[in-house]
PDB file of C-alpha atoms in Angstrom:
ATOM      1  CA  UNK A 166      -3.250 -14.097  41.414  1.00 57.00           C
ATOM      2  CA  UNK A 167      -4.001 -14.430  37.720  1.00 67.00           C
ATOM      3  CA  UNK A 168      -1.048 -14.881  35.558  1.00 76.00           C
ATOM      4  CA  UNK A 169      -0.136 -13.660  31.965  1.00 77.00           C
ATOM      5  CA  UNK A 170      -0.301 -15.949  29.197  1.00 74.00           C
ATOM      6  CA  UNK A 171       3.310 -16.589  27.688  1.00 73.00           C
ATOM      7  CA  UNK A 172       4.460 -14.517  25.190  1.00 76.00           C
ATOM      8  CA  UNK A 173       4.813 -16.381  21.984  1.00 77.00           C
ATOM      9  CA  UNK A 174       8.415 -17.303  20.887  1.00 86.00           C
ATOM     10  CA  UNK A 175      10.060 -15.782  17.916  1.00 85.00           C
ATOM     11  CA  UNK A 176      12.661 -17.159  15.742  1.00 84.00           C
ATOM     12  CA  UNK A 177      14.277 -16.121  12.682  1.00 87.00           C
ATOM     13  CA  UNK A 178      12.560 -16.686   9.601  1.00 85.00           C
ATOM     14  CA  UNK A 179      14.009 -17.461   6.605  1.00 88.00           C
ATOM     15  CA  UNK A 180      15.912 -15.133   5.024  1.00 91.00           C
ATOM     16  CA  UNK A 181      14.496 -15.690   1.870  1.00 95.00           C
ATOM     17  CA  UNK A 182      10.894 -15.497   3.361  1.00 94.00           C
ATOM     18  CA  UNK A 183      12.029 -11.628   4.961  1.00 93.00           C
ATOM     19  CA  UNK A 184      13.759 -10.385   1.629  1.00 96.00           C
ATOM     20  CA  UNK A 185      10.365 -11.156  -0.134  1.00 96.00           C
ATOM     21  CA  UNK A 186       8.399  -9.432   2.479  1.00 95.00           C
ATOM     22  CA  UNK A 187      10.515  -6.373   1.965  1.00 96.00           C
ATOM     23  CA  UNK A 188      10.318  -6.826  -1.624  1.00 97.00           C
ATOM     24  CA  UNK A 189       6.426  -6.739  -1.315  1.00 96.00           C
ATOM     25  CA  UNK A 190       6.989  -2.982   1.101  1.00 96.00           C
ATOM     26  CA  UNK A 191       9.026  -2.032  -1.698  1.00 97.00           C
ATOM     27  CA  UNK A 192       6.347  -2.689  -4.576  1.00 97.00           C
ATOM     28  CA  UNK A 193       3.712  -0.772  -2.194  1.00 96.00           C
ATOM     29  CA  UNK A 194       6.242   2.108  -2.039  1.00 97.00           C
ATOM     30  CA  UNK A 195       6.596   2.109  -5.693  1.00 98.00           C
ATOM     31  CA  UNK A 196       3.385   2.037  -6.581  1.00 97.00           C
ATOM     32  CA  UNK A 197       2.628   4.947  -4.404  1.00 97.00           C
ATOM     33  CA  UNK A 198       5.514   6.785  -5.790  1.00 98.00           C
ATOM     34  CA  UNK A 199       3.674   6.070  -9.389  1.00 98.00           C
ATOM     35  CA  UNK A 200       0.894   7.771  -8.249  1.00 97.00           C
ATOM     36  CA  UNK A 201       2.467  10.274  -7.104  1.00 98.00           C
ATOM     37  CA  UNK A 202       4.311  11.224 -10.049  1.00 98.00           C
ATOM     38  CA  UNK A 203       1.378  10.644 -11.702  1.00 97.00           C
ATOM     39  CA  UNK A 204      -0.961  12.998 -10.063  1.00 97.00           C
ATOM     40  CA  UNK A 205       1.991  15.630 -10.775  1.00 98.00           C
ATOM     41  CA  UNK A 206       1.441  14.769 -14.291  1.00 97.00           C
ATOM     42  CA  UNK A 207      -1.887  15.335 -14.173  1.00 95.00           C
ATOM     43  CA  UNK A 208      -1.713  18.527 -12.508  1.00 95.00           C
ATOM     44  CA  UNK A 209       0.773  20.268 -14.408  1.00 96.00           C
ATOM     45  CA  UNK A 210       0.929  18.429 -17.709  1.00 96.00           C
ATOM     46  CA  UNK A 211      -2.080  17.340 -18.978  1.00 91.00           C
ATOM     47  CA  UNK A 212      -4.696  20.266 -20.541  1.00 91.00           C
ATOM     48  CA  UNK A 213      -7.549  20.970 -18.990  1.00 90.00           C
ATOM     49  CA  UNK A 214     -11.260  19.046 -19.330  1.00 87.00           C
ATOM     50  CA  UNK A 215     -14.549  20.660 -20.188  1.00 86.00           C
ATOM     51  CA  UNK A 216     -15.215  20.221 -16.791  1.00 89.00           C
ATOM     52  CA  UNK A 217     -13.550  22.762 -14.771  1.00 90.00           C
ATOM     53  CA  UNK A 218     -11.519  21.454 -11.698  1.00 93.00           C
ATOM     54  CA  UNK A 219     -11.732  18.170 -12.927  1.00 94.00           C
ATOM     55  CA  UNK A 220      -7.539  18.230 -13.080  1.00 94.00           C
ATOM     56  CA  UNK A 221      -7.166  19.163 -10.023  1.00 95.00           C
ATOM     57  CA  UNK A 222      -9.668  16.483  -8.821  1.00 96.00           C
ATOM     58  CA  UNK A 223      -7.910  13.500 -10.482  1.00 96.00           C
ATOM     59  CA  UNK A 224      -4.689  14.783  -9.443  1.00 97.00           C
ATOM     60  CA  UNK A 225      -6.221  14.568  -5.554  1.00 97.00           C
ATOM     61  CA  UNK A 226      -7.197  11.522  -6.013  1.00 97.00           C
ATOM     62  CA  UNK A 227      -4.112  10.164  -6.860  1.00 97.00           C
ATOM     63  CA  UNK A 228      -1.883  11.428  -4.365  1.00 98.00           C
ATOM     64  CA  UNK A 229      -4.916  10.426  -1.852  1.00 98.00           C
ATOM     65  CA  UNK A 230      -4.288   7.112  -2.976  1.00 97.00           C
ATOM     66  CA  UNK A 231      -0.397   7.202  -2.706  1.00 98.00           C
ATOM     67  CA  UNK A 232      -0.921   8.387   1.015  1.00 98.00           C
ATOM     68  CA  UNK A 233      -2.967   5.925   1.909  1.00 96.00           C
ATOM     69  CA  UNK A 234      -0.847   2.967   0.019  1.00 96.00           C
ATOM     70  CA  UNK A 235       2.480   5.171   1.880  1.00 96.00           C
ATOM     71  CA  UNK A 236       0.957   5.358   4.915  1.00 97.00           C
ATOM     72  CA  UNK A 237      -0.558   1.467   5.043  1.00 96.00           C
ATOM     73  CA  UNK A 238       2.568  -0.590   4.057  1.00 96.00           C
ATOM     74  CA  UNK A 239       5.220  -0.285   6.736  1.00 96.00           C
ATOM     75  CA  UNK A 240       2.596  -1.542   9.071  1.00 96.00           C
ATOM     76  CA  UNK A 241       1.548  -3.986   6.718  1.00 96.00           C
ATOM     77  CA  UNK A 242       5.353  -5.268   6.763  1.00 96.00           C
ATOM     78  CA  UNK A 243       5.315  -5.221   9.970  1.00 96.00           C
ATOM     79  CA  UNK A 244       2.427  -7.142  10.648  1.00 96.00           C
ATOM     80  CA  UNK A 245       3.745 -10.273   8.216  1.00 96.00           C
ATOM     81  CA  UNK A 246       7.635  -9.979   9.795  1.00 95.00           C
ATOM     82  CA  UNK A 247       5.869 -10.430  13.303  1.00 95.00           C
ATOM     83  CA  UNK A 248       3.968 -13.349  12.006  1.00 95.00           C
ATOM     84  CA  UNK A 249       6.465 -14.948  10.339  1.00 95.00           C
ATOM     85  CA  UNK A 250       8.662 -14.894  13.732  1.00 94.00           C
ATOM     86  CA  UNK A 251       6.274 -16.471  15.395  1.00 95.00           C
ATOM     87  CA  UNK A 252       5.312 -19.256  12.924  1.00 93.00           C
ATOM     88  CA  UNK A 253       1.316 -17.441  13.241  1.00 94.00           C
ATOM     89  CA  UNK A 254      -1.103 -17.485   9.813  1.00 95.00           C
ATOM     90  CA  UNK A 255      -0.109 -14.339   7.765  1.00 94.00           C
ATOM     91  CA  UNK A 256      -2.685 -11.209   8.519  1.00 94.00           C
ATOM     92  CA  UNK A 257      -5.237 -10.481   5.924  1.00 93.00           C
ATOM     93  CA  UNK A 258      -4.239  -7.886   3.363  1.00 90.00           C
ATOM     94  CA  UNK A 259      -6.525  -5.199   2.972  1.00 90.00           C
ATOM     95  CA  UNK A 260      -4.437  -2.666   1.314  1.00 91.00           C
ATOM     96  CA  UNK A 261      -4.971  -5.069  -2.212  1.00 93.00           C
ATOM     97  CA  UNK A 262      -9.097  -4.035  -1.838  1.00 95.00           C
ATOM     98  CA  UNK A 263      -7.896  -0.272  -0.907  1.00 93.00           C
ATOM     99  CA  UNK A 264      -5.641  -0.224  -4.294  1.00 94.00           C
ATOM    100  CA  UNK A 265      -7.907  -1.899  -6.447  1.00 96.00           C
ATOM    101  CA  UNK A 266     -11.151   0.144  -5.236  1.00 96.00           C
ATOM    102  CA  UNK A 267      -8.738   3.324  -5.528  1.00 96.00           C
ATOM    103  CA  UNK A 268      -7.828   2.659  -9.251  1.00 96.00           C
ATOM    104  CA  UNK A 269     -11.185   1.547 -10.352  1.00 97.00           C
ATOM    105  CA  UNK A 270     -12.288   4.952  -8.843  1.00 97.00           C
ATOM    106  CA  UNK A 271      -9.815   7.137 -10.577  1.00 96.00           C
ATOM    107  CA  UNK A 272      -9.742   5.133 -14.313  1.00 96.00           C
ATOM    108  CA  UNK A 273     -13.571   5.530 -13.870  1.00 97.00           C
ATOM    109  CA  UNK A 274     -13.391   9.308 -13.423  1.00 95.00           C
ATOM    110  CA  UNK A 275     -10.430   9.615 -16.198  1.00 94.00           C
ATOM    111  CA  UNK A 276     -12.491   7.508 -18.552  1.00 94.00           C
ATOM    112  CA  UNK A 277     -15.464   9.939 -18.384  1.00 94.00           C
ATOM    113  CA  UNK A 278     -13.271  13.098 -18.292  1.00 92.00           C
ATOM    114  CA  UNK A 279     -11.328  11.696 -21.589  1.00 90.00           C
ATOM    115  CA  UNK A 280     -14.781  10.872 -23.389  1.00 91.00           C
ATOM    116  CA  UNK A 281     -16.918  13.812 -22.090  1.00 88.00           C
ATOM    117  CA  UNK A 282     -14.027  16.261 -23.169  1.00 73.00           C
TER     118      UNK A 282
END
């Protein structure tokens, strides 16, 4: 009869240590809801490009973004609160790569709409 390795034991972290990790899901939902608002802007404010569809594609690729960054941080918090509990290293944080990549993408494409016309 094999058994189970123990469970690891959790304990409380820090308060101060949790508030800051929900201050970091907060900036992630922020951010999202910036991109949100501004694909909206996009969308319905800003005129149209020489290119036709071009709005509509920035626009996509913002809220894209803001779903992903939505979708990605409650695990993310998650992930830290567990690790915090139980005294492990923090988990790597990928979601900084997917929000850098993601921006570089779409100032890249508004940068050539904005010059090309």
């Amino acid at each position: 009869m094999t058994e189970s390795p123990p469970e690891p034991t959790e304990h409380e972290p820090d308060y101060r240590f949790s508030l800051a990790n929900e201050r970091t899901f907060l900036a992630w939902l922020r951010t999202a809801l910036g991109l949100l608002a501004g694909a909206v802007a996009v969308r319905q404010l800003v005129p149209e490009f020489g290119v036709p569809g071009a709005r509509t594609v920035l626009a996509l690729l913002c809220a894209a973004l803001a779903v992903l960054l939505t979708a990605a941080s409650y695990p993310r918090w998650k992930r830290v609160q567990r690790a915090m509990r139980r005294g492990e290293p923090l988990p790597p944080n990928r979601m900084l790569l997917v929000l850098t990549a993601g921006i570089l993408v779409i100032t890249a494409f508004a940068v050539v709409l904005a010059v090309t016309g």
